[in-house]
Every structure is written in C-alpha cells, then in structure tokens.
C-alpha cells in the first residue's frame, strides 16, 4: 500500500508542471500580442482580425506543447545550468517552426483569410523564448539569492583557495546543499586576471599571499583548498601560508579522484591529512607490474590484525592470490580485517582467519601442515618501545622465540619465501624492542643459509597512523583540549604511510633471493614538534595559546634521532631507488640456537637482567642507556 507521502509526490509534481505551463501560456499570449502590435500597429483591424484570432490560438497552443515535448517542464529550475537555458532556446525555435508549418498548412487550405508575414513567426517565437528564458533565470537567481542571504546561525565562514573549475563546482554545489555547513565569504587565486572578478557573486579578493590578512578581515573559520591539480611545491607553499592562520584547513581530492568520483564535490571535502603537511611525495608503486609471484599462491600473514599486517592483507588481496591465511592473537583486529576482505573480495580467493600465538610452536606446526603456505609475511611482534623496556622477557618470548618458531615451520614445510617485517630501531639499538628485532633479522639470515626457503627481512621506520603511533595520540589530546605531549623539542623521526610502506615490502619481497635485509628509504627526518604544531593548526586552533605543548623527556629506550637508514655499512642499491640491501650477518645458526636455549631459561625465570645481558653479547651495538638505572 502506498503511503500518503508517496501519493502526494506525483500530485505536487503535476501541480508544479501545471503552474509552469500556465506561466508559459501567459507569456506566449503576451509575446504574440506584443509582436502583432509591433508589426501591424493594432489588434482591431477587421481585415486581419480573423487571421489574428486563428494564428494567435495556434501559437498559444503550439508553444507550450513544444516545450512539453522538449521536457522543459521536467527540469528543476533552481538547479538549471547553461544546458537547460540552451535547450529552452532550441525549444523556442522548434515552436516557431511548428507554428509556421501549421499556419502555412491552414493558409494553403484557404482556411486563413490572410497570409501572415514570415517575420511574425520568428519575432513572436523569439519574444516568447526570451521571456520564458528570462523568467527561468530570474527565478533561479531569486532562489539562489534567497538561500545566500538566509544564513543560519553557526554557519562556518569559508575562504576558498582556487577560482578554477573545482572552486566553481564547490560554490555551485554548496548552495544546493539542503543542510549547508559553510558560507563562502571570499576567494583567492594566484592568477592576477581573476583579481576583483566574481564567481556566482563571490569576489576573488587577492592571491594566496593575502590569505592571512583576509582570514583576519573576514573572521574566517575554514580554508578550503580547491587546487587538486597544483604541483607539490605549490601545495607546500599554500599549506605553509594557511598554517599561520587559526583556520581549520580542508581540501578536495586529487584531480583524478575528483573528476571520476560520482559523489558530490561537497561530500569530498576532507580535513587536510598529516601526510599533506609533511610535504613528501608518496611513493607510487605499481604492484600489479612489480609483484607477480603472489598470484595463485597461498599466503600466510602473521599479525594480520595489526596496522601493517592488515594492510598487507588488503594489498595482497589485489594481487590474485589463491588463498590468504590471516593469523593473530588479537581477535578484534583479526575479525575486522576478515569482515573487510569478505565484503570486498568474498568470491576472489579463499580466506581464513586463525587465532593463534606465534609463541605456540605446536599450533603453528598444525596450521602450516593444514594450509601449506607458499609465502609467509611475518608482521607479528611486540613493537611498543617503552613498554618492552619494562618487560624485556615478553619482548624476547614474542619477537625472538616467535620468529624462530615460524622460521622452523617455514623450513619444515618448504615454504618458498619467508619475509619478516623489521624496524630501523634494529640499527645500533638502544631499546629492548630494537635489539630483539635485530636478533630476529639474524635468525632469518642464519636460517637462509641451510634452508630451501628464501628468508629475508624488510626494515623501515615509523608509519603514520599505525597502532600506538603518536599521531592518533596527538589527535586525541587535541580533541580533549590539550596539552599535547612531545618528548623533546629536538626529537626527529623518519615517516612513511602504511600503504606505501607495505607496497615497498611487497616490492622488496618480489626481488628477494634469500638472506637479504631490505632497507626502505624513508626520506628526510621530520621534527615531531613541527608535526604537533601543524596538527593543532589543522584543527583550527593556535599552538601554545588554544592548545599547549609540553615536553615530557625521552622515554626509556628512545633515541633523540633515529639513525639514517642509508648510513649502514655495505648498503647496496637495487633497481628500485626506494629499496636498498643491508649487510648480511656473519653469525651461524648453531651458535644462535645455543644462545637462544640460554635465553629461554632466563625468559622462563623472567630474569630481565640476564636476558638483556644475553642480547648485548650477541648484538654488541646494543647499548641501553637506562638499563643500569632501571635495575639498580
């Protein structure tokens, strides 16, 4: 049964059409009478009276009927664009042709006493077309003006950067939104020819250098960057100018995404991301061209519920695997990535989610025997530096013993390739976490010497937005009103986004031959204090005024500066300029296993001191500045 609202919608549409037809009927009458008066001087000439009445009747019928045939009564006038107005003119010409054809036929049949001058046909049609076009444009302008002048309380004042195609589209869609959030106050553009000109009544008030002054002058709340095709240098320059204001900064997508997305422009306006303010080009990897060895294979991913592990599963899913086995002890994270892949790739490959700990060698053996994986990506690890300083036995149990368990299973079941995810903190480690990851690198390199499996490690630094990273912490602190906590004003880190880090991991795995430590180039280091200040400004707040920043001191195990990945001795280039190969270890597997047996005893006893001493014996570069203070 139809609801009352469903029945009322067609009724309203018919009423709206009827009103438009009546308006055009009135305009056709007025236009024809006016045209007749211009050409003949009066309406009461007895000689032409019957001709006037007959032709007049034809015209006022033909004109609305032609408009109806052309669909002019189906358009929503307040959304009408140039195409609608052009169609209106075409319909007017068509009505003149139809009017001429009908009246000429009537005259030929001698039903019309007098011939009508041909100028009358087109003059009346042009008058009617112009008048209907004027009424439609006036109505659209009235609706637009009324919406612009009716500014509801709480509407955000916007400065729009970019007076091009994207800026125009944003303005147009903005005033169509039923629940507007923004009011565009002014526009800036670096094209001097646009200065002082207007787009839909909004003035181009200057160039990007004028953003700070205009923000203060108009009390701007939000700056929208509508320059998706701008170069990296221009984006950096504009973002730096915007960052000195108190405004929240938003952006539209890159040009390709913007042009191909079917959603509205307004819905695509996003908060500017932290990657945009780091001003580093994202590494673009064509995985389908570079990574072909995963097609048709069974892939096992450990730590699949984590940031890196889940992104590995996402990207592998696009490389035509036969089966993905996701392993993690974290049931919540594992469930989320399982549901995501089932939603988007349910019929593409087999997918299994297994709850298991890499510490449990018996369970791992069962799973390897069940699935017979071809390739293993080992991302499971304890990675939180300060927490592992206070629980070194847990770091050793999980990172070292877990990696050994997986390596043995990979060797036993003849896995083709084993790829371990490592960290830049393994270079001259000052933390337990970094030392255990360096130990893991040595394990897989030793395993590679006597195994048919190709064991490799991939080492990179911090990834933006990963679980436990400082960016989510900063955002939360800002949302709570501060303060934002930074360990030291001079601390720096290397950064990479999760997708590009994982893309490079997959690319490195493709070129692996066994025994390598692949090192990813993370670009230039970034000061954490700069990131904190930028995040505060991106939220429309002012650092140290609206949100304070306090320095808490380096935490246990942390370095002031992570070492340059490129400084490791013996680093070799590869065909990918973002990937390098580190120096292999000289240790033997027998020595490693003997040492691990001792560590297992200390770990079982939860003897942190002996565990750390054992790590330092195998890894001479491991220096833990706070160890003596912690254990004294």
Coordinates of C-alpha atoms in Angstrom, one line a residue:
X1 CA 0.0 0.0 0.0
X2 CA 1.3 3.5 -0.9
X3 CA 1.8 5.9 1.9
X4 CA 0.3 9.4 1.9
X5 CA 3.7 10.9 1.2
X6 CA 4.2 8.6 -1.8
X7 CA 0.8 9.6 -3.3
X8 CA 1.4 13.3 -2.6
X9 CA 4.7 13.5 -4.5
X10 CA 3.2 12.9 -8.0
X11 CA 0.4 15.3 -7.1
X12 CA 2.9 18.0 -6.2
X13 CA 4.9 17.3 -9.4
X14 CA 1.7 17.7 -11.6
X15 CA 0.8 20.9 -9.8
X16 CA 4.3 22.3 -10.4
X17 CA 4.1 21.4 -14.1
X18 CA 0.7 22.9 -14.4
X19 CA 2.0 26.2 -12.9
X20 CA 4.9 26.3 -15.4
X21 CA 2.6 25.6 -18.3
X22 CA 0.2 28.3 -17.3
X23 CA 3.2 30.8 -17.0
X24 CA 4.3 29.9 -20.5
X25 CA 0.8 30.1 -21.8
X26 CA 0.6 33.6 -20.4
X27 CA 4.0 34.5 -21.8
X28 CA 3.0 33.1 -25.2
X29 CA -0.1 35.2 -25.3
X30 CA 1.7 38.4 -24.2
X31 CA 4.5 37.8 -26.7
X32 CA 2.2 37.2 -29.6
X33 CA 0.1 40.2 -28.9
X34 CA 3.2 42.4 -28.5
X35 CA 4.7 41.1 -31.7
X36 CA 1.4 41.7 -33.6
X37 CA 1.3 45.2 -32.3
X38 CA 4.8 45.9 -33.4
X39 CA 4.2 44.6 -36.9
X40 CA 0.6 45.7 -37.5
X41 CA 0.1 48.6 -35.2
X42 CA -3.3 47.5 -33.7
X43 CA -5.5 44.5 -32.9
X44 CA -8.8 45.8 -34.2
X45 CA -8.1 45.8 -38.0
X46 CA -11.1 44.0 -39.4
X47 CA -9.2 42.8 -42.4
X48 CA -6.8 40.8 -40.2
X49 CA -9.0 40.1 -37.2
X50 CA -9.9 36.5 -38.1
X51 CA -6.3 35.8 -39.1
X52 CA -5.1 37.2 -35.8
X53 CA -7.5 35.1 -33.7
X54 CA -6.8 31.9 -35.6
X55 CA -3.0 32.3 -35.6
X56 CA -3.0 33.5 -32.1
X57 CA -4.8 30.4 -31.0
X58 CA -2.4 28.2 -32.9
X59 CA 0.6 29.9 -31.3
X60 CA -0.5 29.8 -27.6
X61 CA -1.2 26.0 -28.1
X62 CA 1.9 25.1 -30.1
X63 CA 4.4 27.0 -27.8
X64 CA 3.6 25.1 -24.5
X65 CA 3.1 21.8 -26.4
X66 CA 6.6 22.1 -28.0
X67 CA 8.1 23.0 -24.6
X68 CA 6.4 19.9 -23.1
X69 CA 7.8 17.7 -25.9
X70 CA 11.3 19.0 -25.2
X71 CA 10.9 18.2 -21.5
X72 CA 11.1 21.8 -20.3
X73 CA 8.6 21.1 -17.6
X74 CA 10.7 18.3 -16.1
X75 CA 13.7 20.4 -15.1
X76 CA 14.2 21.6 -11.6
X77 CA 14.7 25.3 -12.2
X78 CA 16.8 26.1 -9.1
X79 CA 19.4 23.7 -10.4
X80 CA 19.2 24.8 -14.0
X81 CA 22.6 25.3 -15.8
X82 CA 23.6 26.7 -19.2
X83 CA 22.5 23.5 -20.9
X84 CA 18.9 24.0 -19.7
X85 CA 18.8 27.5 -21.0
X86 CA 20.2 26.5 -24.3
X87 CA 17.6 23.8 -24.6
X88 CA 15.0 26.5 -23.9
X89 CA 16.1 28.4 -26.9
X90 CA 16.1 25.3 -29.1
X91 CA 12.5 24.6 -27.9
X92 CA 11.6 28.2 -28.9
X93 CA 13.0 27.8 -32.4
X94 CA 11.2 24.5 -32.7
X95 CA 7.9 26.1 -31.7
X96 CA 8.4 28.8 -34.3
X97 CA 9.0 26.1 -37.0
X98 CA 5.9 24.1 -35.8
X99 CA 3.9 27.3 -35.7
X100 CA 4.9 28.2 -39.3
X101 CA 4.2 24.7 -40.5
X102 CA 0.7 24.7 -39.0
X103 CA -0.3 28.1 -40.1
X104 CA 1.1 27.6 -43.6
X105 CA -0.9 24.5 -43.9
X106 CA -4.0 26.3 -42.8
X107 CA -3.3 29.1 -45.3
X108 CA -2.8 26.6 -48.1
X109 CA -6.2 25.1 -47.4
X110 CA -7.6 28.6 -47.6
X111 CA -8.8 28.4 -44.0
X112 CA -6.9 31.5 -43.1
X113 CA -8.1 34.7 -44.8
X114 CA -4.7 36.5 -44.9
X115 CA -1.2 35.3 -45.1
X116 CA 1.0 36.2 -42.1
X117 CA 4.4 37.8 -42.8
X118 CA 7.2 35.3 -42.1
X119 CA 8.8 37.8 -39.7
X120 CA 5.8 37.4 -37.5
X121 CA 6.5 33.7 -36.9
X122 CA 10.0 34.2 -35.7
X123 CA 9.5 37.5 -34.0
X124 CA 6.8 36.1 -31.8
X125 CA 8.8 32.9 -31.1
X126 CA 11.9 34.9 -30.2
X127 CA 9.8 37.1 -27.8
X128 CA 8.2 34.1 -26.2
X129 CA 11.6 32.3 -25.9
X130 CA 13.4 35.3 -24.4
X131 CA 10.6 35.9 -22.0
X132 CA 10.4 32.3 -20.8
X133 CA 14.2 32.2 -20.5
X134 CA 14.2 35.5 -18.6
X135 CA 11.6 34.2 -16.1
X136 CA 13.5 31.0 -15.6
X137 CA 16.8 32.7 -15.0
X138 CA 15.1 35.3 -12.7
X139 CA 13.6 32.5 -10.7
X140 CA 16.9 30.7 -10.3
X141 CA 18.7 33.9 -9.3
X142 CA 15.9 34.7 -6.8
X143 CA 16.2 31.2 -5.2
X144 CA 20.0 31.4 -5.1
X145 CA 20.0 34.9 -3.7
X146 CA 17.4 34.0 -1.0
X147 CA 19.5 31.0 0.1
X148 CA 22.7 33.0 0.3
X149 CA 21.1 35.8 2.3
X150 CA 19.4 33.3 4.7
X151 CA 22.5 32.4 6.7
X152 CA 21.6 30.1 9.6
X153 CA 23.3 30.5 12.9
X154 CA 26.5 28.5 13.3
X155 CA 27.4 28.5 9.6
X156 CA 31.2 28.4 9.1
X157 CA 32.8 31.2 7.2
X158 CA 35.0 29.9 4.4
X159 CA 37.9 31.3 2.4
X160 CA 38.2 29.3 -0.9
X161 CA 41.6 28.8 -2.4
X162 CA 41.2 28.4 -6.2
X163 CA 39.0 30.2 -8.6
X164 CA 39.1 27.5 -11.3
X165 CA 36.9 24.6 -12.2
X166 CA 37.0 22.9 -8.8
X167 CA 36.3 26.2 -6.9
X168 CA 33.3 26.9 -9.2
X169 CA 31.9 23.4 -8.7
X170 CA 32.2 23.8 -4.9
X171 CA 30.4 27.1 -4.9
X172 CA 27.6 25.7 -7.1
X173 CA 27.1 22.6 -5.0
X174 CA 27.4 24.4 -1.8
X175 CA 24.3 26.5 -2.4
X176 CA 22.4 23.4 -3.5
X177 CA 23.0 21.6 -0.2
X178 CA 19.8 21.4 1.8
X179 CA 21.7 21.5 5.1
X180 CA 24.6 23.9 4.5
X181 CA 27.6 23.9 6.7
X182 CA 29.7 26.6 5.0
X183 CA 29.3 30.2 3.8
X184 CA 32.0 31.1 1.3
X185 CA 33.0 34.7 2.1
X186 CA 35.8 35.3 -0.4
X187 CA 38.1 33.6 -2.9
X188 CA 41.8 33.8 -3.5
X189 CA 43.7 32.8 -6.7
X190 CA 47.2 33.5 -7.9
X191 CA 46.0 34.4 -11.4
X192 CA 46.1 38.3 -11.5
X193 CA 43.5 38.3 -14.3
X194 CA 40.9 37.0 -11.8
X195 CA 41.5 39.6 -9.1
X196 CA 38.4 41.6 -8.5
X197 CA 36.2 39.4 -10.6
X198 CA 33.4 37.4 -9.2
X199 CA 32.2 33.7 -9.3
X200 CA 28.5 33.4 -8.5
X201 CA 28.7 36.8 -6.8
X202 CA 31.7 35.9 -4.6
X203 CA 34.7 38.2 -5.2
X204 CA 38.2 37.0 -5.9
X205 CA 39.8 39.2 -3.2
X206 CA 43.5 38.5 -3.9
X207 CA 46.2 35.9 -4.2
X208 CA 47.4 33.2 -1.8
X209 CA 49.8 35.6 -0.1
X210 CA 46.7 37.5 1.1
X211 CA 45.3 34.5 3.0
X212 CA 46.4 35.6 6.5
X213 CA 45.0 39.2 6.1
X214 CA 41.8 38.0 4.6
X215 CA 41.3 35.4 7.3
X216 CA 41.6 38.1 9.9
X217 CA 39.5 40.6 8.0
X218 CA 36.5 38.3 7.4
X219 CA 36.9 36.2 10.6
X220 CA 37.4 33.0 8.5
X221 CA 36.7 29.7 10.2
X222 CA 37.7 27.3 7.5
X223 CA 40.1 27.4 4.5
X224 CA 39.1 25.0 1.6
X225 CA 42.0 24.2 -0.8
X226 CA 40.3 23.8 -4.2
X227 CA 43.5 23.3 -6.1
X228 CA 43.7 19.5 -6.6
X229 CA 46.0 19.8 -9.7
X230 CA 48.5 22.1 -8.1
X231 CA 52.2 21.0 -8.0
X232 CA 53.8 19.6 -4.9
X233 CA 55.8 22.9 -4.4
X234 CA 52.6 25.0 -4.7
X235 CA 50.7 22.8 -2.3
X236 CA 53.6 23.1 0.2
X237 CA 53.7 26.9 -0.2
X238 CA 49.9 27.3 0.2
X239 CA 49.8 25.0 3.2
X240 CA 52.6 26.9 4.9
X241 CA 50.7 30.2 4.4
X242 CA 47.5 28.6 5.7
X243 CA 49.2 27.1 8.7
X244 CA 50.0 30.6 10.2
X245 CA 46.2 31.3 10.5
X246 CA 43.9 30.0 13.1
X247 CA 41.7 28.4 10.5
X248 CA 40.8 24.8 10.0
X249 CA 42.2 23.5 6.7
X250 CA 40.2 21.3 4.4
X251 CA 40.9 20.0 0.9
X252 CA 39.3 18.4 -2.1
X253 CA 40.8 15.1 -3.5
X254 CA 43.5 14.8 -6.1
X255 CA 42.3 15.8 -9.6
X256 CA 41.8 12.2 -10.9
X257 CA 39.7 11.1 -8.0
X258 CA 37.8 14.4 -8.1
X259 CA 36.9 14.0 -11.8
X260 CA 36.0 10.4 -11.6
X261 CA 34.1 10.3 -8.3
X262 CA 30.3 10.2 -8.6
X263 CA 29.6 11.8 -5.3
X264 CA 29.2 15.5 -4.9
X265 CA 32.1 17.9 -4.6
X266 CA 31.0 19.0 -1.1
X267 CA 31.0 15.4 0.2
X268 CA 34.6 15.1 -1.0
X269 CA 35.9 18.0 1.1
X270 CA 38.1 16.4 3.7
X271 CA 40.2 17.5 6.6
X272 CA 43.8 18.0 5.4
X273 CA 45.8 14.9 6.4
X274 CA 49.1 14.8 8.3
X275 CA 50.7 13.4 5.1
X276 CA 49.8 16.7 3.3
X277 CA 51.7 18.8 5.9
X278 CA 54.8 16.6 5.9
X279 CA 55.4 17.7 2.2
X280 CA 56.9 14.5 0.9
X281 CA 55.7 12.8 -2.3
X282 CA 54.1 9.5 -1.6
X283 CA 56.0 6.5 -3.1
X284 CA 54.0 5.3 -6.0
X285 CA 54.4 1.6 -6.6
X286 CA 52.6 -0.3 -9.4
X287 CA 52.2 -3.6 -7.6
X288 CA 50.5 -5.3 -10.5
X289 CA 53.6 -4.7 -12.6
X290 CA 56.2 -5.2 -9.9
X291 CA 54.7 -8.1 -7.8
X292 CA 53.6 -11.1 -9.7
X293 CA 54.9 -14.0 -7.6
X294 CA 51.8 -14.0 -5.3
X295 CA 49.3 -14.9 -8.0
X296 CA 47.8 -18.3 -7.4
X297 CA 49.7 -18.8 -4.1
X298 CA 48.7 -19.4 -0.5
X299 CA 49.9 -16.5 1.6
X300 CA 50.2 -16.6 5.4
X301 CA 50.3 -13.2 7.2
X302 CA 51.1 -13.1 10.9
X303 CA 50.0 -10.1 12.9
X304 CA 47.2 -9.7 10.4
X305 CA 45.0 -7.8 12.8
X306 CA 47.6 -5.0 13.2
X307 CA 48.3 -1.9 11.2
X308 CA 51.0 -3.4 8.9
X309 CA 49.5 -6.9 8.8
X310 CA 46.0 -5.8 7.9
X311 CA 47.4 -3.5 5.1
X312 CA 49.5 -6.4 3.8
X313 CA 46.3 -8.5 3.5
X314 CA 44.5 -5.6 1.7
X315 CA 47.2 -5.2 -0.9
X316 CA 47.8 -8.9 -1.3
X317 CA 44.1 -9.3 -2.0
X318 CA 44.5 -7.3 -5.2
X319 CA 47.4 -9.5 -6.5
X320 CA 45.3 -12.6 -7.3
X321 CA 46.3 -15.0 -4.6
X322 CA 44.7 -18.4 -4.3
X323 CA 44.3 -18.2 -0.5
X324 CA 45.1 -15.8 2.3
X325 CA 45.6 -17.2 5.8
X326 CA 45.4 -14.4 8.5
X327 CA 47.0 -15.2 11.8
X328 CA 46.8 -13.1 15.0
X329 CA 46.3 -13.5 18.7
X330 CA 44.3 -10.2 18.7
X331 CA 40.8 -11.4 17.9
X332 CA 39.2 -7.9 17.5
X333 CA 41.7 -6.7 14.9
X334 CA 41.6 -10.1 13.1
X335 CA 37.8 -10.0 12.9
X336 CA 37.8 -6.5 11.5
X337 CA 40.1 -7.3 8.6
X338 CA 38.4 -10.6 8.0
X339 CA 35.0 -8.8 7.6
X340 CA 36.5 -6.1 5.4
X341 CA 38.1 -8.6 3.0
X342 CA 34.9 -10.8 2.9
X343 CA 32.9 -7.7 2.0
X344 CA 35.1 -6.7 -1.0
X345 CA 36.7 -9.9 -2.1
X346 CA 34.3 -12.7 -1.0
X347 CA 34.5 -14.6 -4.3
X348 CA 38.0 -13.8 -5.4
X349 CA 40.1 -16.1 -3.2
X350 CA 39.9 -18.4 -0.1
X351 CA 40.2 -16.5 3.2
X352 CA 40.9 -18.0 6.6
X353 CA 41.3 -16.2 10.0
X354 CA 43.2 -18.2 12.7
X355 CA 43.5 -17.1 16.3
X356 CA 47.0 -18.3 17.4
X357 CA 50.1 -17.0 19.1
X358 CA 53.5 -17.2 17.3
X359 CA 54.9 -18.4 20.7
X360 CA 52.9 -21.7 20.3
X361 CA 55.1 -23.8 18.0
X362 CA 52.7 -26.8 18.2
X363 CA 49.8 -24.7 17.0
X364 CA 51.9 -23.1 14.3
X365 CA 53.0 -26.6 13.1
X366 CA 49.4 -27.6 12.9
X367 CA 48.5 -24.6 10.8
X368 CA 51.4 -24.9 8.4
X369 CA 50.5 -28.6 7.9
X370 CA 46.9 -27.6 7.2
X371 CA 47.4 -24.8 4.8
X372 CA 50.8 -25.5 3.3
X373 CA 51.6 -21.7 2.7
X374 CA 53.8 -20.8 -0.2
X375 CA 54.8 -17.4 1.2
X376 CA 54.9 -16.1 4.7
X377 CA 54.8 -12.4 5.7
X378 CA 55.7 -12.2 9.4
X379 CA 54.4 -8.9 10.8
X380 CA 53.5 -10.1 14.3
X381 CA 55.7 -8.5 17.0
X382 CA 55.7 -6.5 20.2
X383 CA 56.7 -3.1 18.9
X384 CA 56.0 -0.5 21.7
X385 CA 59.4 0.7 22.8
X386 CA 58.7 2.0 26.4
X387 CA 56.5 -1.0 27.3
X388 CA 59.1 -3.5 26.2
X389 CA 61.7 -1.7 28.3
X390 CA 59.7 -2.6 31.4
X391 CA 59.0 -6.2 30.2
X392 CA 62.1 -7.4 28.2
X393 CA 61.2 -11.1 28.8
X394 CA 57.9 -10.6 26.9
X395 CA 59.7 -8.9 24.0
X396 CA 62.1 -11.8 23.8
X397 CA 59.4 -14.5 24.1
X398 CA 57.3 -13.0 21.4
X399 CA 59.7 -11.4 19.0
X400 CA 62.7 -13.8 19.2
X401 CA 61.1 -17.1 20.1
X402 CA 58.1 -16.4 17.9
X403 CA 60.2 -15.6 14.9
X404 CA 62.3 -18.8 15.5
X405 CA 59.1 -20.9 15.7
X406 CA 57.8 -19.5 12.4
X407 CA 61.1 -19.9 10.7
X408 CA 61.4 -23.6 11.7
X409 CA 57.9 -24.3 10.4
X410 CA 58.6 -22.4 7.2
X411 CA 61.7 -24.6 6.7
X412 CA 60.0 -27.8 7.7
X413 CA 57.1 -27.3 5.2
X414 CA 59.2 -26.0 2.4
X415 CA 57.7 -22.5 2.2
X416 CA 59.0 -20.8 -0.9
X417 CA 59.7 -17.4 0.7
X418 CA 59.6 -16.0 4.3
X419 CA 59.5 -12.2 4.7
X420 CA 60.0 -10.7 8.1
X421 CA 59.0 -7.1 8.9
X422 CA 61.7 -5.4 10.9
X423 CA 62.4 -1.8 12.0
X424 CA 65.0 1.0 11.8
X425 CA 65.3 0.7 15.6
X426 CA 67.3 -2.5 14.9
X427 CA 70.2 -0.3 13.7
X428 CA 72.5 0.2 16.7
X429 CA 69.6 -0.4 19.1
X430 CA 69.1 1.5 22.3
X431 CA 65.9 -0.4 23.3
X432 CA 65.0 -4.0 24.0
X433 CA 62.4 -3.9 21.2
X434 CA 65.1 -2.8 18.7
X435 CA 67.5 -5.4 20.0
X436 CA 65.0 -8.2 19.7
X437 CA 64.2 -7.2 16.1
X438 CA 67.9 -7.1 15.2
X439 CA 68.1 -10.6 16.7
X440 CA 65.1 -11.7 14.5
X441 CA 67.0 -10.4 11.5
X442 CA 70.0 -12.5 12.4
X443 CA 67.7 -15.6 12.9
X444 CA 66.2 -15.4 9.4
X445 CA 69.6 -14.7 7.8
X446 CA 71.0 -17.8 9.6
X447 CA 68.0 -19.9 8.6
X448 CA 68.5 -18.9 5.0
X449 CA 72.0 -20.4 4.8
X450 CA 70.8 -24.1 5.2
X451 CA 67.2 -24.0 4.0
X452 CA 65.5 -24.2 0.7
X453 CA 63.2 -21.4 1.9
X454 CA 64.3 -17.9 0.9
X455 CA 64.4 -16.0 4.2
X456 CA 64.5 -12.2 4.0
X457 CA 63.8 -9.1 6.2
X458 CA 62.5 -5.7 5.3
X459 CA 63.4 -2.8 7.6
X460 CA 61.7 0.6 7.8
X461 CA 60.9 3.3 10.3
X462 CA 57.8 4.9 11.7
X463 CA 54.5 4.6 9.9
X464 CA 51.9 7.3 10.1
X465 CA 48.7 6.4 11.8
X466 CA 49.8 2.9 12.9
X467 CA 48.6 1.4 16.2
X468 CA 50.5 3.0 19.1
X469 CA 52.0 5.8 17.0
X470 CA 52.0 9.4 18.2
X471 CA 49.7 10.9 15.5
X472 CA 46.5 9.3 16.9
X473 CA 47.6 10.3 20.4
X474 CA 48.1 13.9 19.3
X475 CA 44.6 14.0 17.7
X476 CA 43.0 12.6 20.9
X477 CA 44.9 15.1 23.1
X478 CA 43.8 18.0 20.8
X479 CA 40.1 16.8 20.9
X480 CA 40.3 16.8 24.7
X481 CA 41.6 20.4 24.8
X482 CA 45.3 19.6 25.3
X483 CA 48.0 19.6 26.3
X484 CA 49.9 17.8 23.5
X485 CA 52.8 15.9 24.9
X486 CA 56.1 15.8 23.0
X487 CA 59.1 14.0 24.4
X488 CA 61.7 16.6 23.3
X489 CA 61.7 19.8 21.2
X490 CA 64.5 18.4 19.0
X491 CA 63.3 14.8 18.6
X492 CA 63.1 13.7 14.9
X493 CA 61.7 10.6 13.1
X494 CA 61.5 9.2 9.7
X495 CA 58.0 8.6 8.4
X496 CA 56.1 6.6 5.8
X497 CA 52.4 6.0 5.3
X498 CA 51.2 2.5 6.0
X499 CA 50.1 1.8 2.4
X500 CA 53.4 2.9 0.8
X501 CA 55.5 1.0 3.5
X502 CA 53.6 -2.2 2.7
X503 CA 53.8 -1.6 -1.0
X504 CA 57.6 -1.4 -0.7
X505 CA 57.6 -4.5 1.5
X506 CA 55.8 -6.4 -1.3
X507 CA 58.1 -5.0 -4.0
X508 CA 61.1 -6.0 -1.9
X509 CA 59.8 -9.5 -1.5
X510 CA 59.5 -9.8 -5.2
X511 CA 63.2 -9.1 -5.8
X512 CA 64.4 -11.2 -2.8
X513 CA 66.8 -14.1 -3.5
X514 CA 67.3 -15.1 0.2
X515 CA 69.4 -13.8 3.0
X516 CA 68.9 -10.0 2.3
X517 CA 67.9 -7.3 4.7
X518 CA 66.0 -4.8 2.6
X519 CA 66.1 -1.2 3.8
X520 CA 63.4 1.2 2.8
X521 CA 64.3 4.8 2.1
X522 CA 62.1 6.9 4.4
X523 CA 63.1 10.3 3.0
X524 CA 64.2 13.2 5.2
X525 CA 63.6 13.1 9.0
X526 CA 60.8 15.3 10.4
X527 CA 60.7 17.1 13.8
X528 CA 57.9 15.9 16.0
X529 CA 57.3 19.4 17.4
X530 CA 56.5 20.6 13.8
X531 CA 54.0 17.8 13.3
X532 CA 52.3 18.6 16.7
X533 CA 52.0 22.3 15.8
X534 CA 50.7 21.5 12.3
X535 CA 48.1 19.2 13.7
X536 CA 46.9 21.9 16.1
X537 CA 46.6 24.4 13.3
X538 CA 44.8 21.9 11.1
X539 CA 42.1 21.7 13.8
X540 CA 41.6 25.5 13.6
X541 CA 43.4 26.2 16.8
X542 CA 46.6 28.1 17.7
X543 CA 49.6 26.2 19.3
X544 CA 50.6 27.4 22.8
X545 CA 47.5 29.6 23.0
X546 CA 44.5 27.4 22.4
X547 CA 46.3 24.1 22.8
X548 CA 49.5 24.0 24.9
X549 CA 52.5 21.7 24.0
X550 CA 54.6 20.3 26.9
X551 CA 57.8 18.4 26.8
X552 CA 58.0 15.2 28.9
X553 CA 61.5 14.0 28.2
X554 CA 62.6 10.9 26.2
X555 CA 61.1 7.7 27.4
X556 CA 63.1 4.6 28.2
X557 CA 64.7 3.1 25.1
X558 CA 64.0 6.1 22.8
X559 CA 66.6 8.0 20.7
X560 CA 66.6 11.7 20.1
X561 CA 67.3 11.0 16.4
X562 CA 66.8 7.7 14.6
X563 CA 69.9 6.9 12.6
X564 CA 69.8 7.4 8.8
X565 CA 68.9 4.1 7.2
X566 CA 71.4 4.9 4.4
X567 CA 74.3 5.1 6.9
X568 CA 74.5 1.3 7.4
X569 CA 77.8 0.0 6.1
X570 CA 77.7 -2.2 3.0
X571 CA 74.3 -0.9 1.8
X572 CA 73.7 -1.9 -1.8
X573 CA 71.3 -0.3 -4.4
X574 CA 68.5 -2.2 -6.1
X575 CA 66.6 -1.5 -9.3
X576 CA 64.1 0.3 -7.1
X577 CA 65.5 3.6 -5.9
X578 CA 63.4 3.4 -2.7
X579 CA 64.8 0.0 -1.7
X580 CA 68.4 -0.9 -0.6
X581 CA 70.0 -4.1 0.7
X582 CA 71.8 -4.2 4.0
X583 CA 74.9 -6.0 5.1
X584 CA 74.3 -9.8 5.9
X585 CA 75.2 -11.2 9.3
X586 CA 78.2 -13.5 9.9
X587 CA 76.6 -15.5 12.7
X588 CA 76.0 -19.2 12.4
X589 CA 72.7 -21.0 13.1
X590 CA 74.3 -23.4 15.6
X591 CA 75.6 -20.5 17.7
X592 CA 72.3 -18.7 17.5
X593 CA 70.3 -21.8 18.7
X594 CA 72.7 -22.4 21.6
X595 CA 72.3 -18.8 22.7
X596 CA 68.5 -19.0 22.3
X597 CA 68.4 -22.1 24.6
X598 CA 70.0 -20.0 27.4
X599 CA 67.6 -17.1 26.7
X600 CA 64.7 -19.5 27.0
X601 CA 65.8 -20.4 30.5
X602 CA 66.2 -16.8 31.5
X603 CA 62.8 -15.9 30.0
X604 CA 61.1 -18.8 31.8
X605 CA 62.5 -17.4 35.0
X606 CA 61.5 -13.8 34.0
X607 CA 65.1 -12.8 34.6
X608 CA 65.2 -9.4 32.8
X609 CA 68.8 -8.6 33.7
X610 CA 70.3 -11.8 32.2
X611 CA 68.1 -11.6 29.2
X612 CA 69.4 -8.1 28.4
X613 CA 73.0 -9.2 29.0
X614 CA 72.4 -12.1 26.6
X615 CA 71.1 -9.7 23.9
X616 CA 74.2 -7.4 24.4
X617 CA 76.6 -10.4 23.9
X618 CA 75.1 -11.3 20.6
X619 CA 74.4 -7.7 19.5
X620 CA 77.5 -5.6 20.6
X621 CA 75.9 -2.4 19.1
X622 CA 73.0 -2.8 21.6
X623 CA 73.6 0.0 24.2
X624 CA 70.8 0.6 26.7
X625 CA 71.5 3.9 28.5
X626 CA 68.8 3.5 31.1
X627 CA 69.4 -0.2 31.9
X628 CA 71.7 0.2 34.9
X629 CA 69.3 2.9 36.4
X630 CA 66.3 0.6 36.0
X631 CA 68.0 -2.5 37.6
X632 CA 69.9 -0.8 40.4

